[in-house]
Amino acid sequence: MVDQHNGRRSRRGANAPTLTTEMIVEAAIRVADDEGLNAVTMRRVATEVNAGAMTLYSYFASKDLLLDAICDSILGEFCLPKVDADAPIDQVLPAVAHAFLQLIREHPAAGRLLLERVTDSPHALEGGMEQVLARFIAAGLDGPTAVHAYGVMIIYTLGFAQYQSPRTWNQDADEDVRAERVAFYRTLPHDKFETISSNPEAIVALSADHQFSIGITLFASALAAGTY
């Protein structure tokens, strides 16, 4: 078919399915997940959907709008974990936080977009915020406290994901990789790094999921006790 914007024949064949915004967003998410957010360009996504780059501009007027659509799609489809309807906040919040961390691991671009952009999309706000706040309130928090708890959870989870990302020795690494890192800290000059060299296993574990659980559990316990 002919691209109406430049008069050139599109890469999409005559029998190709009609291009939709959903197809473009799904392709953009694939590129972001596989190659990183910097790889998401109109030209790269157009190649992914077998279309001309200018064709995408008839669906998204700018790359910024496409990035907003990525965030909208990922956050809007966030699923709350299965927790008993009458579960207290010290059970609900950790479950939601771990689910959110998993979402960021599956779609690293979502974490970066949340750090760099503000989304006003109703779909994203409903999936990524409204349903979470409602669940926190159902678990016993009042509205303002639920909002504050949500903020702490989001910031803590995003920060942990960013911190953990380059520290691969706690991400499906074998014992040899972890042992090498432990040895690095243990063999630091003891006179200058007494505390670090004496606690190498604990230092290495700072980027482990267990560390994430410690922080979330402490915070959730404070909420449940009313000491937040």
PDB file of C-alpha atoms in Angstrom:
ATOM      1  CA  MET A   1       0.000   0.000   0.000  1.00  0.00           C
ATOM      2  CA  VAL A   2       1.067   3.632  -0.450  1.00  0.00           C
ATOM      3  CA  ASP A   3       2.072   5.761   2.512  1.00  0.00           C
ATOM      4  CA  GLN A   4      -0.149   8.854   2.375  1.00  0.00           C
ATOM      5  CA  HIS A   5       2.510  10.980   4.070  1.00  0.00           C
ATOM      6  CA  ASN A   6       5.367  10.511   1.615  1.00  0.00           C
ATOM      7  CA  GLY A   7       3.829   8.854  -1.416  1.00  0.00           C
ATOM      8  CA  ARG A   8       6.168   5.894  -1.170  1.00  0.00           C
ATOM      9  CA  ARG A   9       5.058   2.324  -1.042  1.00  0.00           C
ATOM     10  CA  SER A  10       4.847   1.045   2.527  1.00  0.00           C
ATOM     11  CA  ARG A  11       6.761  -2.011   3.614  1.00  0.00           C
ATOM     12  CA  ARG A  12       3.504  -3.630   4.654  1.00  0.00           C
ATOM     13  CA  GLY A  13       2.283  -6.002   2.003  1.00  0.00           C
ATOM     14  CA  ALA A  14      -1.206  -6.091   0.551  1.00  0.00           C
ATOM     15  CA  ASN A  15      -2.135  -9.057   2.721  1.00  0.00           C
ATOM     16  CA  ALA A  16      -0.684  -7.643   5.944  1.00  0.00           C
ATOM     17  CA  PRO A  17      -3.153  -7.021   8.780  1.00  0.00           C
ATOM     18  CA  THR A  18      -4.339  -3.465   9.240  1.00  0.00           C
ATOM     19  CA  LEU A  19      -1.979  -1.566  11.497  1.00  0.00           C
ATOM     20  CA  THR A  20      -3.462  -0.436  14.818  1.00  0.00           C
ATOM     21  CA  THR A  21      -2.229   1.661  17.723  1.00  0.00           C
ATOM     22  CA  GLU A  22      -2.280  -1.471  19.877  1.00  0.00           C
ATOM     23  CA  MET A  23       0.042  -3.274  17.457  1.00  0.00           C
ATOM     24  CA  ILE A  24       2.438  -0.332  17.466  1.00  0.00           C
ATOM     25  CA  VAL A  25       2.486  -0.103  21.258  1.00  0.00           C
ATOM     26  CA  GLU A  26       3.038  -3.846  21.604  1.00  0.00           C
ATOM     27  CA  ALA A  27       5.942  -3.606  19.161  1.00  0.00           C
ATOM     28  CA  ALA A  28       7.410  -0.646  21.035  1.00  0.00           C
ATOM     29  CA  ILE A  29       7.230  -2.588  24.301  1.00  0.00           C
ATOM     30  CA  ARG A  30       9.003  -5.546  22.683  1.00  0.00           C
ATOM     31  CA  VAL A  31      11.792  -3.282  21.462  1.00  0.00           C
ATOM     32  CA  ALA A  32      12.084  -1.628  24.883  1.00  0.00           C
ATOM     33  CA  ASP A  33      12.186  -4.964  26.703  1.00  0.00           C
ATOM     34  CA  ASP A  34      14.675  -6.585  24.320  1.00  0.00           C
ATOM     35  CA  GLU A  35      16.923  -3.680  23.393  1.00  0.00           C
ATOM     36  CA  GLY A  36      16.350  -0.971  25.997  1.00  0.00           C
ATOM     37  CA  LEU A  37      14.321   2.213  26.009  1.00  0.00           C
ATOM     38  CA  ASN A  38      16.922   4.139  23.995  1.00  0.00           C
ATOM     39  CA  ALA A  39      16.264   1.785  21.086  1.00  0.00           C
ATOM     40  CA  VAL A  40      12.622   2.877  20.883  1.00  0.00           C
ATOM     41  CA  THR A  41      12.596   5.204  17.900  1.00  0.00           C
ATOM     42  CA  MET A  42       9.862   5.709  15.364  1.00  0.00           C
ATOM     43  CA  ARG A  43      12.063   4.111  12.707  1.00  0.00           C
ATOM     44  CA  ARG A  44      12.935   1.076  14.838  1.00  0.00           C
ATOM     45  CA  VAL A  45       9.328   0.445  15.857  1.00  0.00           C
ATOM     46  CA  ALA A  46       8.193   0.919  12.259  1.00  0.00           C
ATOM     47  CA  THR A  47      10.607  -1.801  11.224  1.00  0.00           C
ATOM     48  CA  GLU A  48       9.166  -4.045  13.943  1.00  0.00           C
ATOM     49  CA  VAL A  49       5.650  -3.692  12.510  1.00  0.00           C
ATOM     50  CA  ASN A  50       6.885  -3.842   8.912  1.00  0.00           C
ATOM     51  CA  ALA A  51       5.789  -0.308   8.054  1.00  0.00           C
ATOM     52  CA  GLY A  52       7.358   2.916   6.943  1.00  0.00           C
ATOM     53  CA  ALA A  53       8.527   5.270   9.677  1.00  0.00           C
ATOM     54  CA  MET A  54       6.254   8.082   8.497  1.00  0.00           C
ATOM     55  CA  THR A  55       3.254   5.763   8.786  1.00  0.00           C
ATOM     56  CA  LEU A  56       3.669   5.694  12.564  1.00  0.00           C
ATOM     57  CA  TYR A  57       3.251   9.457  12.749  1.00  0.00           C
ATOM     58  CA  SER A  58      -0.348   9.080  11.598  1.00  0.00           C
ATOM     59  CA  TYR A  59      -0.931   7.087  14.806  1.00  0.00           C
ATOM     60  CA  PHE A  60       1.460   8.905  17.180  1.00  0.00           C
ATOM     61  CA  ALA A  61       2.377  12.484  16.352  1.00  0.00           C
ATOM     62  CA  SER A  62       5.648  12.223  18.279  1.00  0.00           C
ATOM     63  CA  LYS A  63       7.939   9.768  20.015  1.00  0.00           C
ATOM     64  CA  ASP A  64       6.885  11.293  23.352  1.00  0.00           C
ATOM     65  CA  LEU A  65       3.300  10.221  22.728  1.00  0.00           C
ATOM     66  CA  LEU A  66       4.489   6.713  21.901  1.00  0.00           C
ATOM     67  CA  LEU A  67       6.482   6.583  25.138  1.00  0.00           C
ATOM     68  CA  ASP A  68       3.390   7.725  27.038  1.00  0.00           C
ATOM     69  CA  ALA A  69       1.445   4.928  25.367  1.00  0.00           C
ATOM     70  CA  ILE A  70       4.039   2.368  26.493  1.00  0.00           C
ATOM     71  CA  CYS A  71       3.702   3.502  30.094  1.00  0.00           C
ATOM     72  CA  ASP A  72      -0.071   3.596  29.737  1.00  0.00           C
ATOM     73  CA  SER A  73      -0.221   0.031  28.468  1.00  0.00           C
ATOM     74  CA  ILE A  74       2.155  -1.505  31.025  1.00  0.00           C
ATOM     75  CA  LEU A  75       0.776   0.263  34.108  1.00  0.00           C
ATOM     76  CA  GLY A  76      -2.812  -0.027  32.976  1.00  0.00           C
ATOM     77  CA  GLU A  77      -2.529  -3.807  32.871  1.00  0.00           C
ATOM     78  CA  PHE A  78      -0.941  -4.128  36.328  1.00  0.00           C
ATOM     79  CA  CYS A  79      -2.644  -6.985  38.156  1.00  0.00           C
ATOM     80  CA  LEU A  80      -3.023  -6.966  41.904  1.00  0.00           C
ATOM     81  CA  PRO A  81      -1.722 -10.133  43.549  1.00  0.00           C
ATOM     82  CA  LYS A  82      -4.197 -12.571  45.024  1.00  0.00           C
ATOM     83  CA  VAL A  83      -4.523 -11.739  48.702  1.00  0.00           C
ATOM     84  CA  ASP A  84      -7.474 -12.524  50.976  1.00  0.00           C
ATOM     85  CA  ALA A  85     -10.091  -9.789  50.869  1.00  0.00           C
ATOM     86  CA  ASP A  86      -9.804  -9.232  54.621  1.00  0.00           C
ATOM     87  CA  ALA A  87      -5.980  -9.386  54.728  1.00  0.00           C
ATOM     88  CA  PRO A  88      -4.344  -6.604  56.782  1.00  0.00           C
ATOM     89  CA  ILE A  89      -1.977  -4.046  55.326  1.00  0.00           C
ATOM     90  CA  ASP A  90       1.162  -5.868  56.535  1.00  0.00           C
ATOM     91  CA  GLN A  91       0.180  -8.696  54.178  1.00  0.00           C
ATOM     92  CA  VAL A  92      -1.276  -6.634  51.345  1.00  0.00           C
ATOM     93  CA  LEU A  93       1.482  -4.052  50.883  1.00  0.00           C
ATOM     94  CA  PRO A  94       4.392  -6.539  50.609  1.00  0.00           C
ATOM     95  CA  ALA A  95       2.417  -8.608  48.102  1.00  0.00           C
ATOM     96  CA  VAL A  96       1.669  -5.556  45.967  1.00  0.00           C
ATOM     97  CA  ALA A  97       5.268  -4.324  46.212  1.00  0.00           C
ATOM     98  CA  HIS A  98       6.670  -7.669  45.048  1.00  0.00           C
ATOM     99  CA  ALA A  99       4.173  -7.731  42.168  1.00  0.00           C
ATOM    100  CA  PHE A 100       5.239  -4.231  41.169  1.00  0.00           C
ATOM    101  CA  LEU A 101       8.917  -5.218  41.335  1.00  0.00           C
ATOM    102  CA  GLN A 102       8.157  -8.177  39.078  1.00  0.00           C
ATOM    103  CA  LEU A 103       6.407  -5.869  36.620  1.00  0.00           C
ATOM    104  CA  ILE A 104       9.505  -3.664  36.422  1.00  0.00           C
ATOM    105  CA  ARG A 105      11.712  -6.700  35.888  1.00  0.00           C
ATOM    106  CA  GLU A 106       9.522  -7.885  33.042  1.00  0.00           C
ATOM    107  CA  HIS A 107       9.344  -4.391  31.550  1.00  0.00           C
ATOM    108  CA  PRO A 108      12.420  -2.398  32.645  1.00  0.00           C
ATOM    109  CA  ALA A 109      11.245   0.479  30.454  1.00  0.00           C
ATOM    110  CA  ALA A 110       8.279   0.993  32.765  1.00  0.00           C
ATOM    111  CA  GLY A 111      10.553   1.745  35.677  1.00  0.00           C
ATOM    112  CA  ARG A 112      12.622   4.198  33.685  1.00  0.00           C
ATOM    113  CA  LEU A 113       9.526   5.903  32.270  1.00  0.00           C
ATOM    114  CA  LEU A 114       8.106   6.347  35.763  1.00  0.00           C
ATOM    115  CA  LEU A 115      11.366   7.941  36.857  1.00  0.00           C
ATOM    116  CA  GLU A 116      11.556  10.262  33.863  1.00  0.00           C
ATOM    117  CA  ARG A 117       7.962  11.037  32.909  1.00  0.00           C
ATOM    118  CA  VAL A 118       4.583  11.881  34.418  1.00  0.00           C
ATOM    119  CA  THR A 119       1.577  10.041  33.067  1.00  0.00           C
ATOM    120  CA  ASP A 120      -1.927  11.492  33.135  1.00  0.00           C
ATOM    121  CA  SER A 121      -3.479   8.561  31.304  1.00  0.00           C
ATOM    122  CA  PRO A 122      -6.752   7.379  32.884  1.00  0.00           C
ATOM    123  CA  HIS A 123      -5.859   3.787  32.006  1.00  0.00           C
ATOM    124  CA  ALA A 124      -2.469   3.972  33.721  1.00  0.00           C
ATOM    125  CA  LEU A 125      -3.866   5.822  36.727  1.00  0.00           C
ATOM    126  CA  GLU A 126      -6.601   3.234  37.166  1.00  0.00           C
ATOM    127  CA  GLY A 127      -4.339   0.200  36.890  1.00  0.00           C
ATOM    128  CA  GLY A 128      -1.201   1.570  38.485  1.00  0.00           C
ATOM    129  CA  MET A 129      -2.666   3.753  41.219  1.00  0.00           C
ATOM    130  CA  GLU A 130      -6.435   3.716  41.797  1.00  0.00           C
ATOM    131  CA  GLN A 131      -6.784  -0.034  42.312  1.00  0.00           C
ATOM    132  CA  VAL A 132      -3.726  -0.122  44.577  1.00  0.00           C
ATOM    133  CA  LEU A 133      -4.976   2.740  46.751  1.00  0.00           C
ATOM    134  CA  ALA A 134      -8.414   1.150  46.998  1.00  0.00           C
ATOM    135  CA  ARG A 135      -6.821  -2.122  48.109  1.00  0.00           C
ATOM    136  CA  PHE A 136      -4.756  -0.358  50.765  1.00  0.00           C
ATOM    137  CA  ILE A 137      -7.862   1.369  52.094  1.00  0.00           C
ATOM    138  CA  ALA A 138      -9.705  -1.965  52.145  1.00  0.00           C
ATOM    139  CA  ALA A 139      -6.788  -3.289  54.230  1.00  0.00           C
ATOM    140  CA  GLY A 140      -7.460  -0.686  56.908  1.00  0.00           C
ATOM    141  CA  LEU A 141      -5.650   2.512  55.938  1.00  0.00           C
ATOM    142  CA  ASP A 142      -7.373   5.880  55.670  1.00  0.00           C
ATOM    143  CA  GLY A 143      -7.133   7.742  52.376  1.00  0.00           C
ATOM    144  CA  PRO A 144      -4.154  10.043  53.079  1.00  0.00           C
ATOM    145  CA  THR A 145      -2.160   7.247  54.732  1.00  0.00           C
ATOM    146  CA  ALA A 146      -2.899   4.950  51.794  1.00  0.00           C
ATOM    147  CA  VAL A 147      -1.548   7.603  49.417  1.00  0.00           C
ATOM    148  CA  HIS A 148       1.623   8.069  51.507  1.00  0.00           C
ATOM    149  CA  ALA A 149       2.109   4.305  51.724  1.00  0.00           C
ATOM    150  CA  TYR A 150       1.705   4.027  47.967  1.00  0.00           C
ATOM    151  CA  GLY A 151       4.319   6.727  47.453  1.00  0.00           C
ATOM    152  CA  VAL A 152       6.841   5.030  49.718  1.00  0.00           C
ATOM    153  CA  MET A 153       6.210   1.678  48.033  1.00  0.00           C
ATOM    154  CA  ILE A 154       6.677   3.088  44.517  1.00  0.00           C
ATOM    155  CA  ILE A 155       9.839   5.052  45.360  1.00  0.00           C
ATOM    156  CA  TYR A 156      11.369   2.170  47.321  1.00  0.00           C
ATOM    157  CA  THR A 157      10.591  -0.382  44.604  1.00  0.00           C
ATOM    158  CA  LEU A 158      11.868   1.788  41.767  1.00  0.00           C
ATOM    159  CA  GLY A 159      14.996   2.610  43.720  1.00  0.00           C
ATOM    160  CA  PHE A 160      15.669  -1.023  44.577  1.00  0.00           C
ATOM    161  CA  ALA A 161      15.166  -2.123  40.964  1.00  0.00           C
ATOM    162  CA  GLN A 162      17.637   0.529  39.801  1.00  0.00           C
ATOM    163  CA  TYR A 163      20.140  -0.477  42.491  1.00  0.00           C
ATOM    164  CA  GLN A 164      19.813  -4.194  41.796  1.00  0.00           C
ATOM    165  CA  SER A 165      20.056  -4.000  38.013  1.00  0.00           C
ATOM    166  CA  PRO A 166      23.854  -3.740  37.633  1.00  0.00           C
ATOM    167  CA  ARG A 167      24.575  -5.988  40.634  1.00  0.00           C
ATOM    168  CA  THR A 168      24.068  -9.214  38.772  1.00  0.00           C
ATOM    169  CA  TRP A 169      25.551 -11.491  41.438  1.00  0.00           C
ATOM    170  CA  ASN A 170      22.133 -11.693  43.111  1.00  0.00           C
ATOM    171  CA  GLN A 171      20.116 -12.112  39.936  1.00  0.00           C
ATOM    172  CA  ASP A 172      20.126 -15.769  38.932  1.00  0.00           C
ATOM    173  CA  ALA A 173      23.912 -15.820  39.242  1.00  0.00           C
ATOM    174  CA  ASP A 174      25.711 -19.002  40.196  1.00  0.00           C
ATOM    175  CA  GLU A 175      27.530 -19.426  43.479  1.00  0.00           C
ATOM    176  CA  ASP A 176      30.945 -18.792  41.887  1.00  0.00           C
ATOM    177  CA  VAL A 177      29.901 -15.275  40.850  1.00  0.00           C
ATOM    178  CA  ARG A 178      28.635 -14.515  44.348  1.00  0.00           C
ATOM    179  CA  ALA A 179      31.750 -16.030  45.895  1.00  0.00           C
ATOM    180  CA  GLU A 180      33.964 -13.786  43.775  1.00  0.00           C
ATOM    181  CA  ARG A 181      32.114 -10.720  44.993  1.00  0.00           C
ATOM    182  CA  VAL A 182      32.323 -11.847  48.604  1.00  0.00           C
ATOM    183  CA  ALA A 183      36.045 -12.387  48.160  1.00  0.00           C
ATOM    184  CA  PHE A 184      36.426  -8.871  46.728  1.00  0.00           C
ATOM    185  CA  TYR A 185      34.967  -7.288  49.863  1.00  0.00           C
ATOM    186  CA  ARG A 186      36.725  -9.685  52.248  1.00  0.00           C
ATOM    187  CA  THR A 187      40.147  -8.925  50.802  1.00  0.00           C
ATOM    188  CA  LEU A 188      39.875  -5.160  50.992  1.00  0.00           C
ATOM    189  CA  PRO A 189      42.565  -3.630  53.259  1.00  0.00           C
ATOM    190  CA  HIS A 190      41.263  -4.321  56.750  1.00  0.00           C
ATOM    191  CA  ASP A 191      42.792  -1.189  58.240  1.00  0.00           C
ATOM    192  CA  LYS A 192      40.795   1.041  55.887  1.00  0.00           C
ATOM    193  CA  PHE A 193      37.670  -1.095  55.381  1.00  0.00           C
ATOM    194  CA  GLU A 194      37.279  -2.907  58.673  1.00  0.00           C
ATOM    195  CA  THR A 195      33.467  -3.009  58.646  1.00  0.00           C
ATOM    196  CA  ILE A 196      33.067  -3.917  54.979  1.00  0.00           C
ATOM    197  CA  SER A 197      35.761  -6.596  54.960  1.00  0.00           C
ATOM    198  CA  SER A 198      34.293  -8.127  58.123  1.00  0.00           C
ATOM    199  CA  ASN A 199      30.782  -8.398  56.648  1.00  0.00           C
ATOM    200  CA  PRO A 200      31.233  -9.356  52.998  1.00  0.00           C
ATOM    201  CA  GLU A 201      28.254 -11.727  52.775  1.00  0.00           C
ATOM    202  CA  ALA A 202      25.894  -9.077  54.115  1.00  0.00           C
ATOM    203  CA  ILE A 203      27.296  -6.447  51.740  1.00  0.00           C
ATOM    204  CA  VAL A 204      26.808  -8.733  48.753  1.00  0.00           C
ATOM    205  CA  ALA A 205      23.250  -9.477  49.875  1.00  0.00           C
ATOM    206  CA  LEU A 206      22.274  -5.792  49.720  1.00  0.00           C
ATOM    207  CA  SER A 207      20.985  -6.329  46.189  1.00  0.00           C
ATOM    208  CA  ALA A 208      19.230  -9.620  46.955  1.00  0.00           C
ATOM    209  CA  ASP A 209      15.447  -9.937  46.975  1.00  0.00           C
ATOM    210  CA  HIS A 210      15.660 -10.703  50.672  1.00  0.00           C
ATOM    211  CA  GLN A 211      16.904  -7.161  51.232  1.00  0.00           C
ATOM    212  CA  PHE A 212      13.881  -5.823  49.377  1.00  0.00           C
ATOM    213  CA  SER A 213      11.615  -7.936  51.569  1.00  0.00           C
ATOM    214  CA  ILE A 214      13.257  -6.620  54.741  1.00  0.00           C
ATOM    215  CA  GLY A 215      12.523  -3.005  53.864  1.00  0.00           C
ATOM    216  CA  ILE A 216       8.959  -3.607  52.701  1.00  0.00           C
ATOM    217  CA  THR A 217       8.173  -5.792  55.718  1.00  0.00           C
ATOM    218  CA  LEU A 218       9.486  -3.204  58.163  1.00  0.00           C
ATOM    219  CA  PHE A 219       7.434  -0.471  56.527  1.00  0.00           C
ATOM    220  CA  ALA A 220       4.276  -2.593  56.360  1.00  0.00           C
ATOM    221  CA  SER A 221       4.669  -3.589  59.999  1.00  0.00           C
ATOM    222  CA  ALA A 222       4.926   0.073  60.993  1.00  0.00           C
ATOM    223  CA  LEU A 223       1.727   0.813  59.076  1.00  0.00           C
ATOM    224  CA  ALA A 224      -0.082  -2.072  60.767  1.00  0.00           C
ATOM    225  CA  ALA A 225       1.093  -0.914  64.188  1.00  0.00           C
ATOM    226  CA  GLY A 226       0.071   2.676  63.512  1.00  0.00           C
ATOM    227  CA  THR A 227       3.601   3.944  64.100  1.00  0.00           C
ATOM    228  CA  TYR A 228       4.069   5.271  60.567  1.00  0.00           C
TER     229      TYR A 228
END
